[in-house]
Amino acid sequence: MCGIVGYIGLKDAREILLNGLEKMEYRGYDSAGLAMRNADGVHVFKEKGRIADLRRVVDESVQATTGIGHTRWATHGAPSRENAHPHQSVSGRFTLVHNGVIENYEQLKREYLLDVPLKSDTDTEVIVQLIELFANEGLDTEAAFRKTLQLLKGSYALALLDREQAETIFAAKNKSPLLVGLGEDFNVVASDAMAMIQVTDQFVELMDKEVVIVTKEKVIIQNLAGEEMKRAPYTAELDAGDIEKGTYPHYMLKEIDEQPLVMRKIIQAYQNDQEQLTVDQSIVQAVNAADRLYIIACGTSYHAGLVGKKYLEAIANIPTEVHVASEFVYDMPLLSKKPLFIFISQSGETADSRAVLVKVKELGYQALTITNVQGSTLSREADYTLLLHAGPEIAVASTKAYTAQISVLAILAGAVAESRGLKLPFSLTQELGIVANAMEVLCDAKEEFEQMARDYLATTRNCFFIGRALDYYVSLESALKLKEISYIQAEGFAGGELKHGTIALIEEGTPVIALATQESVNLNIRGNVKEVAARGANTCVISMKGLESEDDRYVIPAVHELLTPLVSIIPMQLIAYYAALHRNCDVDKPRNLAKSVTVE
Ligand code: M6R
C-alpha cells in the first residue's frame, strides 16, 4: 500500500520517477505526487487519481536530476491533492514521501507541533514537520531525521529531500519495504525492485530501523545509532518484459493465461534428479518435527491455505489449521505443543500476516513462508521459504499466485508424505502435468466464460457460488474474485449449509454457480442445486469430466480429484474478469484496493 521512489544521478529524474510510479501503481492508486530538486529549489506536483492524472499536472519544463515520488492508498485523510504526498515542512525546506502508518502521530502532534499549521490530514506530515523542528533547533539533517525516526511508532518507508543539501536523498525503513538500487553515476530507492528494474538490476535490501544516505556516487546504510552497516547487493531476477502487459488488455487476463506456464515452471523448480517433486529436506524435517501446522494468510492466500490444509492432512497425515492473519494475531487459539507456522503470501509483505509472524517468533516458534517474492519481509523473517515461481503478479486480483500456492502446498505435502513412508497413490509430477494441460484447455475457452458472465451476471446485484468439500473452498475464492473486481455482492457457500438460513436470499433469477468436481459429494451438490432452482435461482453447474450431467453448463477436463481447485478456479477467474469488463470496471485496479496490503 503506497509506493515510494527516489532517483539521484545525472539524468532527468522526471521520466524515471513517473515510470517507476507507473510500475508501482498496483500498490495504491488514489493519488500520486513527485518532488524534483534543481538549482531553483524543490518543485512539487501532486494530483488526486492515477499516475496518468499526475503526468498531466507535472510541468515538463522543470528539469532536475534528483527527485522522489509517491503513489498513495489513503489511510489517514481522504484521497485528495492536499493529502497526496510529497508533504513539505512549513518553510518548504524538507520534502517527504512515506509508505506506512505512524501509530502515534496524534500524540506527536500534541507533544511537538501545537504551533505548526498542518496542511493535510495525514500522519506523514507530522514526520516532515518534526524533522524541520529538530533542524531548527540546530541539528543537521541526518541527526534531525534520526531523532524523528526514534520517536515514530509504526511502519514507514521514507524518502526525504532537503532543499539545502541538494545532492542527497535521505531514506529509512521500518516494517514497510524499501530497496536501494545501484547504478553508475546514479542511485535509486524504491518500495519494489519492479519500479526501477528499467534502470538497474542491482539492489540492496534495507533492514528495519535503518537509515540510508544516498548520493549519486554513494550509498551509506546506518542503524539508528548512526553506525554504518555493510551489505552486499543482489541481482533482482526480474525480466522487464514480465512486468509489461504486452498485447493483453489487462494484467489480470495475462496472468490467468500464464497459469499453465507457471505450473510447468513449478514442476521444473521443485523436481529433483530422479524427477520427483520435493522440497528442501530442512523444511521436511521442520514439518515432521511439528505436531500441528498453523497456516496463516489473508484473502486469496487464505483460500489457497484451505486447500493446503486438505493436502497436508490427506496426503501427509499432519493435523493442520488455517487462520485469517488479522484475527489470529488478536485472538490466538490454544496452540499445540510443537506448532510450525506456515505463512502464505503472494507479496510477502502483508502486514496482517507479518504481525502474526513477529508474534510467533517472539514465542520462539519456527515459521515457513510460501511466497512469490524472494527477499520479501515474510521470507526474510521466517526460518524457511518456498517460492511460488509465478513471476510478478500485478493485477490486484490474485490469480496465478493462487494456483501456484496450491501447487507448492501439494508438493510440500507430497515431500513430507514421502519422508514418512506414506506412498502417494499417484505421481504428483504427472498429475500436475495433466493439470497444466487442462488449464490450457480452459484458458482457450474464454468465449464460453464470457458468455456465462453475460448470461448470469450482466445485471445482477448479487451471486452465490456453491460447492462441497474442495469445491467449497474454490467457491470462496470465486466469490472473492467476482466481488473485488466487479463489485457484485457475491458469497461462496458450502452447498449443504444454504438451507440453514442463506437460502432465504434466493429469489427469482438469483445467479447460483455450482461446482461439481468431487465424486464423493457429486449427488449432494446436485441436490443443493435443485433446492435453489426450485426457489427461482438461475443455476449454472460447472462439473468435471466423468461426473457430468446433461444440463451442466461447462465440463472441465478431468484431473486428479485432489487437484481440481487448480483447474476449477480458472472458469471462475474468467467469469469474474468478463463480468467486471462488461460493467466497465477497472479490472486491474479495483476501487478501494491495493495489491500489497502493508497496513494492519
Ligand atoms: O500478498 P498476499 O498474498 O499476502 O495478499 C493477501 C491478500 O491481500 C490478497 O490475496 C487479496 O485478497 C487479493 N486482492 C485477492 O485477489
Coordinates of C-alpha atoms and ligand atoms in Angstrom, one line a residue:
M1 CA 0.0 0.0 0.0
C2 CA 1.6 3.2 -1.2
G3 CA 4.8 3.0 -3.2
I4 CA 7.8 5.3 -3.0
V5 CA 10.6 6.0 -5.4
G6 CA 13.6 8.3 -5.5
Y7 CA 16.3 9.0 -8.1
I8 CA 19.6 10.9 -7.8
G9 CA 22.0 10.9 -10.7
L10 CA 22.8 12.8 -13.9
K11 CA 19.7 12.1 -16.0
D12 CA 16.4 13.9 -15.9
A13 CA 14.6 12.5 -12.9
R14 CA 11.0 13.2 -14.1
E15 CA 10.5 10.3 -16.5
I16 CA 12.4 7.8 -14.3
L17 CA 10.2 8.7 -11.4
L18 CA 7.0 8.7 -13.3
N19 CA 7.8 5.3 -15.0
G20 CA 8.7 3.9 -11.6
L21 CA 5.4 5.1 -10.1
E22 CA 3.5 3.6 -13.0
K23 CA 5.2 0.2 -12.3
M24 CA 4.2 0.6 -8.6
E25 CA 0.7 1.8 -9.2
Y26 CA -0.6 -1.6 -8.1
R27 CA 0.4 -0.6 -4.6
G28 CA -2.1 2.2 -4.3
Y29 CA -3.7 4.4 -6.8
D30 CA -5.9 7.1 -5.3
S31 CA -3.4 9.9 -5.6
A32 CA 0.2 10.5 -6.5
G33 CA 2.9 13.1 -6.5
L34 CA 6.5 13.8 -7.1
A35 CA 9.1 16.4 -6.0
M36 CA 12.1 17.4 -8.1
R37 CA 15.1 19.3 -6.8
N38 CA 17.1 21.6 -9.1
A39 CA 19.0 24.8 -8.8
D40 CA 15.8 26.8 -8.4
G41 CA 14.6 24.7 -5.4
V42 CA 12.2 21.9 -4.9
H43 CA 9.2 21.6 -7.2
V44 CA 6.2 19.6 -6.0
F45 CA 3.4 18.2 -8.2
K46 CA 0.5 16.2 -6.8
E47 CA -2.8 15.0 -8.1
K48 CA -5.8 13.0 -7.0
G49 CA -6.3 9.9 -9.1
R50 CA -3.9 7.8 -11.1
I51 CA -0.3 8.4 -12.3
A52 CA -1.8 9.4 -15.7
D53 CA -3.5 12.3 -13.8
L54 CA -0.3 13.2 -12.2
R55 CA 1.5 13.3 -15.6
R56 CA -1.0 15.9 -16.7
V57 CA 0.0 18.3 -13.9
V58 CA 3.7 17.8 -13.9
D59 CA 5.4 20.9 -15.5
E60 CA 7.6 19.4 -18.2
S61 CA 9.8 22.4 -18.3
V62 CA 11.2 21.6 -14.9
Q63 CA 14.5 19.7 -15.3
A64 CA 16.1 18.0 -12.3
T65 CA 18.5 15.2 -11.6
T66 CA 17.1 14.5 -8.1
G67 CA 13.6 13.6 -7.1
I68 CA 11.2 11.5 -5.1
G69 CA 7.7 10.2 -5.9
H70 CA 4.8 8.5 -4.3
T71 CA 1.6 6.6 -5.2
R72 CA -1.0 6.5 -2.4
W73 CA -3.5 4.2 -0.9
A74 CA -5.2 6.5 1.7
T75 CA -5.1 5.6 5.3
H76 CA -5.1 9.0 7.1
G77 CA -7.2 11.5 5.3
A78 CA -9.3 11.2 2.2
P79 CA -7.7 10.8 -1.2
S80 CA -7.2 14.4 -2.3
R81 CA -4.4 16.6 -3.6
E82 CA -3.8 18.1 -0.1
N83 CA -3.3 14.6 1.4
A84 CA -1.3 13.3 -1.5
H85 CA 2.5 13.0 -1.0
P86 CA 5.1 14.5 -1.1
H87 CA 4.5 16.6 2.1
Q88 CA 6.6 19.6 2.9
S89 CA 7.7 21.2 6.1
V90 CA 6.4 24.7 7.0
S91 CA 9.3 26.5 5.4
G92 CA 9.4 24.2 2.4
R93 CA 13.0 23.1 3.3
F94 CA 12.1 19.4 3.7
T95 CA 10.0 17.3 1.4
L96 CA 8.9 13.8 2.3
V97 CA 7.2 10.7 0.9
H98 CA 6.1 7.9 3.1
N99 CA 4.6 4.4 2.9
G100 CA 3.3 3.0 6.1
V101 CA 1.3 4.1 9.1
I102 CA 2.5 6.2 12.1
E103 CA 0.5 5.0 15.0
N104 CA 1.5 7.7 17.5
Y105 CA 1.1 10.7 15.1
E106 CA -1.7 12.3 17.1
Q107 CA 0.4 12.2 20.2
L108 CA 3.5 13.6 18.4
K109 CA 1.3 16.4 17.1
R110 CA 0.2 17.3 20.6
E111 CA 3.6 17.0 22.1
Y112 CA 5.7 18.8 19.5
L113 CA 3.7 20.5 16.8
L114 CA 0.9 22.5 18.5
D115 CA 2.2 25.7 16.9
V116 CA 2.7 24.3 13.5
P117 CA -0.1 24.8 10.9
L118 CA -0.6 21.4 9.3
K119 CA -1.9 21.4 5.7
S120 CA -3.1 17.8 5.5
D121 CA -4.9 15.1 7.5
T122 CA -2.0 12.7 7.1
D123 CA 0.2 11.0 9.6
T124 CA 3.1 11.7 7.2
E125 CA 3.1 15.4 7.5
V126 CA 3.9 15.1 11.2
I127 CA 7.2 13.4 10.3
V128 CA 8.4 16.1 8.0
Q129 CA 7.4 18.9 10.4
L130 CA 9.3 17.1 13.2
I131 CA 12.4 17.0 11.0
E132 CA 12.2 20.7 10.4
L133 CA 11.6 21.4 14.1
F134 CA 14.7 19.5 15.1
A135 CA 16.7 21.1 12.3
N136 CA 15.6 24.5 13.5
E137 CA 16.8 23.5 16.9
G138 CA 20.3 23.2 15.4
L139 CA 20.6 19.6 14.4
D140 CA 22.0 18.7 11.0
T141 CA 19.6 16.9 8.6
E142 CA 20.9 13.5 9.4
A143 CA 20.6 14.0 13.1
A144 CA 17.1 15.6 12.8
F145 CA 16.0 12.7 10.6
R146 CA 17.3 10.1 13.0
K147 CA 15.9 11.9 16.1
T148 CA 12.5 11.9 14.3
L149 CA 12.7 8.3 13.5
Q150 CA 13.4 7.4 17.1
L151 CA 10.0 9.0 18.0
L152 CA 7.9 7.2 15.4
K153 CA 5.8 4.2 16.3
G154 CA 4.5 2.2 13.4
S155 CA 5.6 1.4 9.9
Y156 CA 7.5 3.5 7.4
A157 CA 9.5 3.6 4.3
L158 CA 10.6 7.2 3.8
A159 CA 12.4 9.3 1.3
L160 CA 13.4 12.8 2.2
L161 CA 14.8 15.8 0.3
D162 CA 16.5 18.7 1.9
R163 CA 16.5 21.9 -0.1
E164 CA 19.8 22.9 1.5
Q165 CA 21.5 19.6 0.7
A166 CA 20.8 19.2 -2.9
E167 CA 23.0 16.2 -3.6
T168 CA 21.4 13.8 -1.2
I169 CA 18.3 11.7 -0.6
F170 CA 17.7 10.5 2.9
A171 CA 15.7 7.3 3.3
A172 CA 14.7 5.0 6.1
K173 CA 12.5 2.0 6.7
N174 CA 10.7 0.1 9.4
K175 CA 8.3 -2.7 8.6
S176 CA 7.4 -1.2 5.2
P177 CA 9.6 -2.5 2.3
L178 CA 12.4 -0.3 0.8
L179 CA 15.2 -1.2 -1.5
V180 CA 18.2 0.8 -2.7
G181 CA 19.1 0.3 -6.4
L182 CA 22.7 0.9 -7.5
G183 CA 23.9 2.3 -10.8
E184 CA 26.8 4.0 -12.4
D185 CA 26.6 7.7 -11.7
F186 CA 23.1 7.3 -10.1
N187 CA 21.4 5.5 -7.3
V188 CA 17.7 5.0 -6.6
V189 CA 15.3 4.0 -3.8
A190 CA 12.1 2.1 -4.3
S191 CA 9.4 0.1 -2.5
D192 CA 9.8 -2.6 -5.1
A193 CA 12.5 -3.6 -7.5
M194 CA 9.9 -3.6 -10.2
A195 CA 9.8 0.2 -10.1
M196 CA 13.4 0.6 -11.1
I197 CA 14.2 -2.6 -13.0
Q198 CA 14.3 -0.5 -16.2
V199 CA 17.4 1.3 -14.8
T200 CA 19.2 -1.3 -12.6
D201 CA 19.0 -4.9 -11.5
Q202 CA 21.4 -4.4 -8.6
F203 CA 19.6 -3.8 -5.3
V204 CA 20.5 -3.6 -1.6
E205 CA 17.9 -4.6 0.9
L206 CA 17.3 -2.4 3.9
M207 CA 16.5 -3.8 7.3
D208 CA 14.1 -2.4 9.8
K209 CA 15.2 0.7 11.6
E210 CA 18.0 1.5 9.1
V211 CA 18.7 4.9 7.5
V212 CA 20.3 5.3 4.2
I213 CA 22.1 8.3 2.8
V214 CA 22.0 8.2 -1.0
T215 CA 24.1 10.4 -3.3
K216 CA 24.7 9.7 -7.0
E217 CA 28.1 8.2 -6.2
K218 CA 27.5 6.5 -2.8
V219 CA 25.0 4.7 -0.6
I220 CA 25.7 4.7 3.1
I221 CA 23.5 2.5 5.3
Q222 CA 23.4 3.2 9.0
N223 CA 21.4 2.0 12.0
L224 CA 19.5 4.5 14.1
A225 CA 22.6 5.0 16.3
G226 CA 24.5 6.2 13.2
E227 CA 26.7 3.1 12.9
E228 CA 27.5 2.1 9.3
M229 CA 26.1 -1.2 8.1
K230 CA 27.8 -3.1 5.2
R231 CA 25.6 -5.1 2.9
A232 CA 26.3 -6.7 -0.5
P233 CA 23.9 -6.0 -3.4
Y234 CA 21.9 -8.8 -5.0
T235 CA 20.7 -9.1 -8.6
A236 CA 17.0 -8.9 -9.0
E237 CA 15.8 -11.7 -11.2
L238 CA 13.1 -9.7 -12.9
D239 CA 12.6 -9.6 -16.6
A240 CA 11.4 -6.1 -17.6
G241 CA 9.1 -8.0 -20.1
D242 CA 7.4 -9.8 -17.2
I243 CA 6.0 -6.6 -15.9
E244 CA 4.6 -5.4 -19.2
K245 CA 1.0 -6.2 -20.4
G246 CA 2.2 -6.9 -23.9
T247 CA -0.8 -7.3 -26.2
Y248 CA -3.2 -8.1 -23.3
P249 CA -5.8 -5.5 -22.4
H250 CA -5.3 -6.2 -18.7
Y251 CA -2.7 -7.8 -16.5
M252 CA -5.4 -10.0 -15.0
L253 CA -6.1 -11.7 -18.3
K254 CA -2.4 -12.1 -18.9
E255 CA -1.9 -13.6 -15.5
I256 CA -4.8 -16.0 -15.9
D257 CA -3.3 -17.2 -19.2
E258 CA 0.1 -17.6 -17.6
Q259 CA -1.1 -20.3 -15.2
P260 CA -0.2 -23.4 -17.4
L261 CA 3.3 -22.0 -17.9
V262 CA 3.6 -21.3 -14.1
M263 CA 2.5 -24.8 -13.4
R264 CA 5.3 -26.1 -15.6
K265 CA 7.8 -23.8 -14.1
I266 CA 6.9 -25.0 -10.6
I267 CA 7.3 -28.6 -11.7
Q268 CA 10.8 -27.8 -13.0
A269 CA 11.8 -25.8 -10.0
Y270 CA 10.8 -28.5 -7.5
Q271 CA 12.0 -31.5 -9.4
N272 CA 15.0 -33.5 -8.1
D273 CA 17.4 -35.5 -10.1
Q274 CA 15.0 -38.5 -10.0
E275 CA 12.3 -36.2 -11.5
Q276 CA 10.4 -36.4 -8.2
L277 CA 8.8 -33.3 -6.8
T278 CA 10.3 -32.4 -3.4
V279 CA 11.3 -29.5 -1.2
D280 CA 14.5 -28.8 0.8
Q281 CA 15.0 -31.6 3.4
S282 CA 15.3 -29.0 6.2
I283 CA 11.7 -27.9 5.5
V284 CA 10.6 -31.6 5.5
Q285 CA 12.3 -32.1 8.9
A286 CA 10.7 -28.9 10.3
V287 CA 7.3 -30.1 9.3
N288 CA 7.9 -33.6 10.6
A289 CA 9.1 -32.1 13.9
A290 CA 5.7 -30.3 14.4
D291 CA 2.7 -31.9 16.0
R292 CA 0.4 -29.4 14.2
L293 CA 0.6 -26.9 11.4
Y294 CA -0.9 -23.5 11.5
I295 CA -1.4 -21.8 8.1
I296 CA -1.7 -18.1 8.4
A297 CA -2.8 -15.9 5.4
C298 CA -5.2 -13.3 4.1
G299 CA -7.7 -13.1 1.2
T300 CA -6.9 -15.4 -1.7
S301 CA -3.8 -16.8 0.0
Y302 CA -6.1 -17.8 2.9
H303 CA -8.3 -19.6 0.4
A304 CA -5.2 -21.4 -1.0
G305 CA -4.4 -22.3 2.6
L306 CA -7.8 -24.1 3.0
V307 CA -6.9 -26.3 0.1
G308 CA -3.4 -26.8 1.5
K309 CA -4.9 -28.0 4.8
K310 CA -6.7 -30.7 2.9
Y311 CA -3.4 -31.8 1.3
L312 CA -1.3 -31.7 4.4
E313 CA -3.9 -33.8 6.3
A314 CA -5.0 -36.2 3.5
I315 CA -1.6 -36.7 1.9
A316 CA 0.9 -36.1 4.7
N317 CA -1.3 -37.0 7.7
I318 CA -0.5 -33.9 9.7
P319 CA -3.2 -32.0 11.6
T320 CA -3.4 -28.5 10.1
E321 CA -5.4 -25.4 11.0
V322 CA -5.9 -22.4 8.7
H323 CA -6.4 -18.9 10.1
V324 CA -7.0 -15.5 8.8
A325 CA -4.0 -13.5 9.9
S326 CA -5.8 -10.3 11.1
E327 CA -7.9 -12.5 13.5
F328 CA -5.2 -14.8 14.7
V329 CA -3.0 -12.0 15.8
Y330 CA -5.5 -10.7 18.4
D331 CA -7.4 -14.0 19.1
M332 CA -4.9 -16.8 19.1
P333 CA -6.3 -20.2 19.7
L334 CA -4.7 -22.6 22.2
L335 CA -1.6 -23.8 20.4
S336 CA -0.3 -27.4 20.2
K337 CA 3.0 -28.3 22.0
K338 CA 5.1 -28.2 18.8
P339 CA 3.5 -25.9 16.2
L340 CA 5.0 -24.9 12.9
F341 CA 3.6 -21.8 11.3
I342 CA 3.2 -21.6 7.5
F343 CA 2.7 -18.1 6.1
I344 CA 1.2 -17.9 2.6
S345 CA 1.6 -14.6 1.0
Q346 CA 2.0 -13.7 -2.7
S347 CA 3.7 -10.4 -1.9
G348 CA 5.4 -11.5 1.2
E349 CA 4.7 -8.0 2.6
T350 CA 1.2 -8.3 4.0
A351 CA 1.1 -6.5 7.3
D352 CA -1.6 -8.7 9.0
S353 CA 0.4 -11.8 8.3
R354 CA 3.7 -10.2 9.3
A355 CA 2.1 -9.2 12.7
V356 CA 1.5 -12.9 13.3
L357 CA 5.0 -13.8 12.2
V358 CA 6.5 -11.3 14.6
K359 CA 4.4 -12.6 17.5
V360 CA 5.1 -16.3 16.8
K361 CA 8.8 -15.6 16.5
E362 CA 8.7 -13.8 19.9
L363 CA 7.1 -17.0 21.2
G364 CA 10.1 -19.0 19.9
Y365 CA 8.2 -20.9 17.1
Q366 CA 9.5 -21.8 13.7
A367 CA 8.0 -20.4 10.5
L368 CA 7.9 -21.2 6.9
T369 CA 6.9 -18.7 4.3
I370 CA 5.4 -19.6 0.9
T371 CA 5.7 -16.5 -1.2
N372 CA 6.2 -15.2 -4.7
V373 CA 8.8 -12.6 -3.8
Q374 CA 12.3 -13.7 -2.9
G375 CA 13.7 -11.4 -0.2
S376 CA 10.3 -10.1 0.9
T377 CA 9.8 -9.3 4.5
L378 CA 7.9 -12.5 5.3
S379 CA 10.5 -14.6 3.6
R380 CA 13.4 -12.9 5.3
E381 CA 11.9 -13.1 8.7
A382 CA 10.8 -16.7 8.6
D383 CA 13.1 -19.7 9.1
Y384 CA 12.3 -21.3 5.8
T385 CA 10.9 -20.1 2.4
L386 CA 9.3 -21.9 -0.5
L387 CA 9.0 -19.8 -3.7
L388 CA 6.0 -19.8 -6.0
H389 CA 7.9 -19.1 -9.2
A390 CA 4.8 -17.4 -10.6
G391 CA 6.6 -14.3 -11.9
P392 CA 5.3 -10.8 -10.9
E393 CA 1.6 -10.7 -10.3
I394 CA 0.5 -7.1 -11.0
A395 CA -3.3 -7.2 -11.2
V396 CA -4.8 -6.6 -7.8
A397 CA -7.0 -9.7 -8.2
S398 CA -4.7 -12.6 -7.5
T399 CA -5.0 -15.5 -10.0
K400 CA -1.7 -17.2 -10.9
A401 CA -0.4 -16.9 -7.4
Y402 CA -3.4 -18.8 -6.0
T403 CA -2.8 -21.8 -8.3
A404 CA 0.9 -21.6 -7.6
Q405 CA 0.3 -21.5 -3.8
I406 CA -1.9 -24.6 -4.1
S407 CA 0.7 -26.4 -6.2
V408 CA 3.5 -25.7 -3.8
L409 CA 1.4 -26.8 -0.9
A410 CA 0.7 -30.1 -2.8
I411 CA 4.4 -30.5 -3.4
L412 CA 5.2 -29.9 0.3
A413 CA 2.6 -32.4 1.4
G414 CA 3.9 -34.9 -1.1
A415 CA 7.5 -34.5 0.1
V416 CA 6.5 -34.9 3.8
A417 CA 4.4 -37.9 3.0
E418 CA 7.4 -39.5 1.1
S419 CA 9.6 -38.9 4.1
R420 CA 7.1 -40.6 6.3
G421 CA 6.9 -43.6 4.1
L422 CA 3.4 -42.7 3.0
K423 CA 3.4 -43.6 -0.6
L424 CA 1.3 -41.3 -2.8
P425 CA -1.2 -43.4 -4.9
F426 CA -0.3 -41.2 -7.9
S427 CA 2.7 -39.4 -9.4
L428 CA 2.4 -35.7 -8.5
T429 CA 4.7 -34.7 -11.3
Q430 CA 2.5 -36.5 -13.8
E431 CA -0.8 -35.2 -12.3
L432 CA 0.4 -31.6 -12.2
G433 CA 1.4 -32.0 -15.8
I434 CA -2.2 -33.1 -16.6
V435 CA -3.4 -30.0 -14.6
A436 CA -1.2 -27.8 -16.8
N437 CA -2.8 -29.2 -19.9
A438 CA -6.3 -28.9 -18.5
M439 CA -5.5 -25.3 -17.6
E440 CA -4.6 -24.6 -21.2
V441 CA -7.9 -26.0 -22.4
L442 CA -9.8 -23.7 -20.0
C443 CA -7.8 -20.6 -21.0
D444 CA -8.6 -21.4 -24.6
A445 CA -12.4 -21.5 -23.8
K446 CA -12.6 -17.8 -22.9
E447 CA -15.6 -17.2 -25.2
E448 CA -17.7 -19.7 -23.2
F449 CA -16.9 -18.0 -19.9
E450 CA -17.5 -14.6 -21.4
Q451 CA -21.0 -15.8 -22.5
M452 CA -21.6 -17.2 -19.0
A453 CA -20.7 -13.8 -17.5
R454 CA -23.3 -12.2 -19.8
D455 CA -26.0 -14.8 -19.1
Y456 CA -25.7 -14.8 -15.4
L457 CA -24.1 -11.6 -14.2
A458 CA -25.0 -8.9 -16.7
T459 CA -27.4 -7.0 -14.5
T460 CA -27.5 -8.9 -11.2
R461 CA -26.8 -7.3 -7.8
N462 CA -25.7 -10.5 -6.2
C463 CA -24.4 -14.0 -6.9
F464 CA -23.8 -17.2 -5.0
F465 CA -21.1 -19.7 -5.6
I466 CA -21.6 -23.1 -4.0
G467 CA -19.6 -26.3 -3.7
R468 CA -18.8 -29.1 -1.3
A469 CA -15.5 -30.4 0.0
L470 CA -12.7 -28.9 -2.1
D471 CA -15.3 -27.2 -4.3
Y472 CA -16.5 -25.2 -1.3
Y473 CA -13.0 -23.7 -0.8
V474 CA -12.9 -22.8 -4.5
S475 CA -16.4 -21.2 -4.2
L476 CA -15.0 -18.9 -1.5
E477 CA -12.2 -17.8 -3.8
S478 CA -14.6 -17.5 -6.8
A479 CA -16.8 -15.1 -4.8
L480 CA -13.8 -13.0 -3.7
K481 CA -12.7 -12.7 -7.3
L482 CA -16.1 -11.6 -8.5
K483 CA -16.8 -9.1 -5.8
E484 CA -13.4 -7.4 -5.7
I485 CA -13.3 -6.6 -9.4
S486 CA -17.0 -6.4 -10.5
Y487 CA -18.5 -5.0 -7.2
I488 CA -21.3 -7.6 -7.5
Q489 CA -22.1 -8.8 -4.0
A490 CA -21.0 -12.4 -4.0
E491 CA -20.9 -15.2 -1.5
G492 CA -19.2 -18.5 -1.5
F493 CA -21.1 -21.1 0.3
A494 CA -21.0 -24.8 1.3
G495 CA -23.8 -26.3 -0.7
G496 CA -25.3 -28.1 2.3
E497 CA -25.3 -25.0 4.5
L498 CA -27.6 -22.9 2.4
K499 CA -30.7 -24.4 3.8
H500 CA -29.7 -23.3 7.3
G501 CA -30.5 -19.7 6.6
T502 CA -28.9 -18.2 3.5
I503 CA -31.4 -19.9 1.1
A504 CA -33.8 -17.1 2.2
L505 CA -31.9 -14.8 -0.1
I506 CA -32.6 -16.8 -3.2
E507 CA -35.3 -15.3 -5.3
E508 CA -36.4 -15.4 -8.9
G509 CA -33.3 -15.0 -11.1
T510 CA -30.6 -15.1 -8.4
P511 CA -27.5 -16.5 -10.0
V512 CA -26.1 -19.6 -8.3
I513 CA -23.0 -21.0 -9.8
A514 CA -22.2 -24.5 -8.5
L515 CA -19.0 -26.5 -8.8
A516 CA -19.3 -30.3 -9.1
T517 CA -15.8 -31.8 -9.3
Q518 CA -15.9 -34.0 -6.2
E519 CA -17.1 -37.5 -6.7
S520 CA -17.9 -38.2 -3.1
V521 CA -20.4 -35.3 -2.9
N522 CA -21.5 -35.1 -6.5
L523 CA -25.1 -36.2 -5.8
N524 CA -25.2 -33.9 -2.8
I525 CA -24.2 -30.7 -4.6
R526 CA -26.6 -31.5 -7.4
G527 CA -29.4 -31.9 -4.7
N528 CA -28.4 -28.4 -3.4
V529 CA -28.6 -27.0 -7.0
K530 CA -32.2 -28.4 -7.2
E531 CA -33.1 -26.8 -3.9
V532 CA -32.2 -23.3 -5.1
A533 CA -33.6 -23.9 -8.6
A534 CA -36.9 -24.8 -7.0
R535 CA -36.9 -21.3 -5.4
G536 CA -36.2 -19.5 -8.7
A537 CA -32.4 -19.4 -8.8
N538 CA -30.7 -19.0 -12.2
T539 CA -28.4 -22.0 -11.8
C540 CA -25.2 -22.9 -13.6
V541 CA -23.2 -26.1 -12.9
I542 CA -19.6 -26.4 -13.8
S543 CA -18.6 -30.0 -13.4
M544 CA -15.7 -32.3 -14.3
K545 CA -15.4 -34.9 -17.0
G546 CA -16.6 -38.2 -15.6
L547 CA -19.0 -36.5 -13.1
E548 CA -21.1 -34.5 -15.6
S549 CA -24.8 -34.4 -16.0
E550 CA -26.8 -33.5 -19.1
D551 CA -27.6 -29.9 -18.1
D552 CA -24.2 -28.9 -16.9
R553 CA -23.1 -25.6 -18.4
Y554 CA -19.5 -26.5 -18.7
V555 CA -17.5 -29.6 -18.2
I556 CA -13.8 -29.2 -17.3
P557 CA -11.2 -31.8 -18.3
A558 CA -10.6 -34.5 -15.7
V559 CA -7.7 -34.1 -13.3
H560 CA -7.0 -35.9 -10.0
E561 CA -9.8 -35.2 -7.6
L562 CA -7.4 -33.6 -5.0
L563 CA -6.1 -31.2 -7.7
T564 CA -9.4 -29.9 -9.0
P565 CA -9.0 -26.5 -7.3
L566 CA -6.1 -25.8 -9.7
V567 CA -8.4 -26.0 -12.7
S568 CA -11.9 -25.3 -11.5
I569 CA -10.9 -21.8 -10.4
I570 CA -10.0 -20.8 -14.0
P571 CA -13.6 -20.6 -15.3
M572 CA -14.4 -18.6 -12.1
Q573 CA -11.5 -16.2 -12.7
L574 CA -12.5 -15.7 -16.3
I575 CA -16.2 -15.2 -15.4
A576 CA -15.2 -12.6 -12.8
Y577 CA -13.0 -10.9 -15.4
Y578 CA -15.7 -10.7 -18.0
A579 CA -18.3 -9.6 -15.6
A580 CA -16.1 -6.7 -14.5
L581 CA -15.3 -5.9 -18.1
H582 CA -19.0 -5.8 -19.1
R583 CA -19.7 -3.5 -16.2
N584 CA -16.9 -1.1 -17.2
C585 CA -15.0 -1.7 -14.0
D586 CA -11.3 -1.1 -13.7
V587 CA -10.3 -4.7 -13.8
D588 CA -6.6 -4.4 -12.7
K589 CA -7.1 -1.6 -10.2
P590 CA -10.4 -2.1 -8.5
R591 CA -11.7 0.6 -6.2
N592 CA -10.5 0.9 -2.6
L593 CA -7.9 -1.9 -3.0
A594 CA -4.2 -2.2 -3.4
K595 CA -2.0 -5.1 -4.3
S596 CA 0.3 -5.2 -1.4
V597 CA -1.6 -4.6 1.8
T598 CA 1.1 -3.2 4.1
V599 CA -1.1 -1.7 6.7
E600 CA -2.8 -3.7 9.5
Ligands
M6R1 O1 0.2 -10.8 -0.8 P1 -0.8 -11.6 -0.1 O2 -1.0 -13.0 -0.7 O3 -0.4 -11.8 1.4 O4 -2.1 -10.9 -0.1 C1 -3.2 -11.3 0.6 C2 -4.5 -10.6 0.1 O5 -4.4 -9.3 0.3 C3 -4.7 -10.9 -1.4 O6 -4.8 -12.3 -1.6 C4 -6.1 -10.3 -1.8 O7 -7.1 -10.9 -1.2 C5 -6.2 -10.3 -3.3 N1 -6.5 -9.0 -3.8 C6 -7.3 -11.2 -3.8 O8 -7.4 -11.2 -5.2

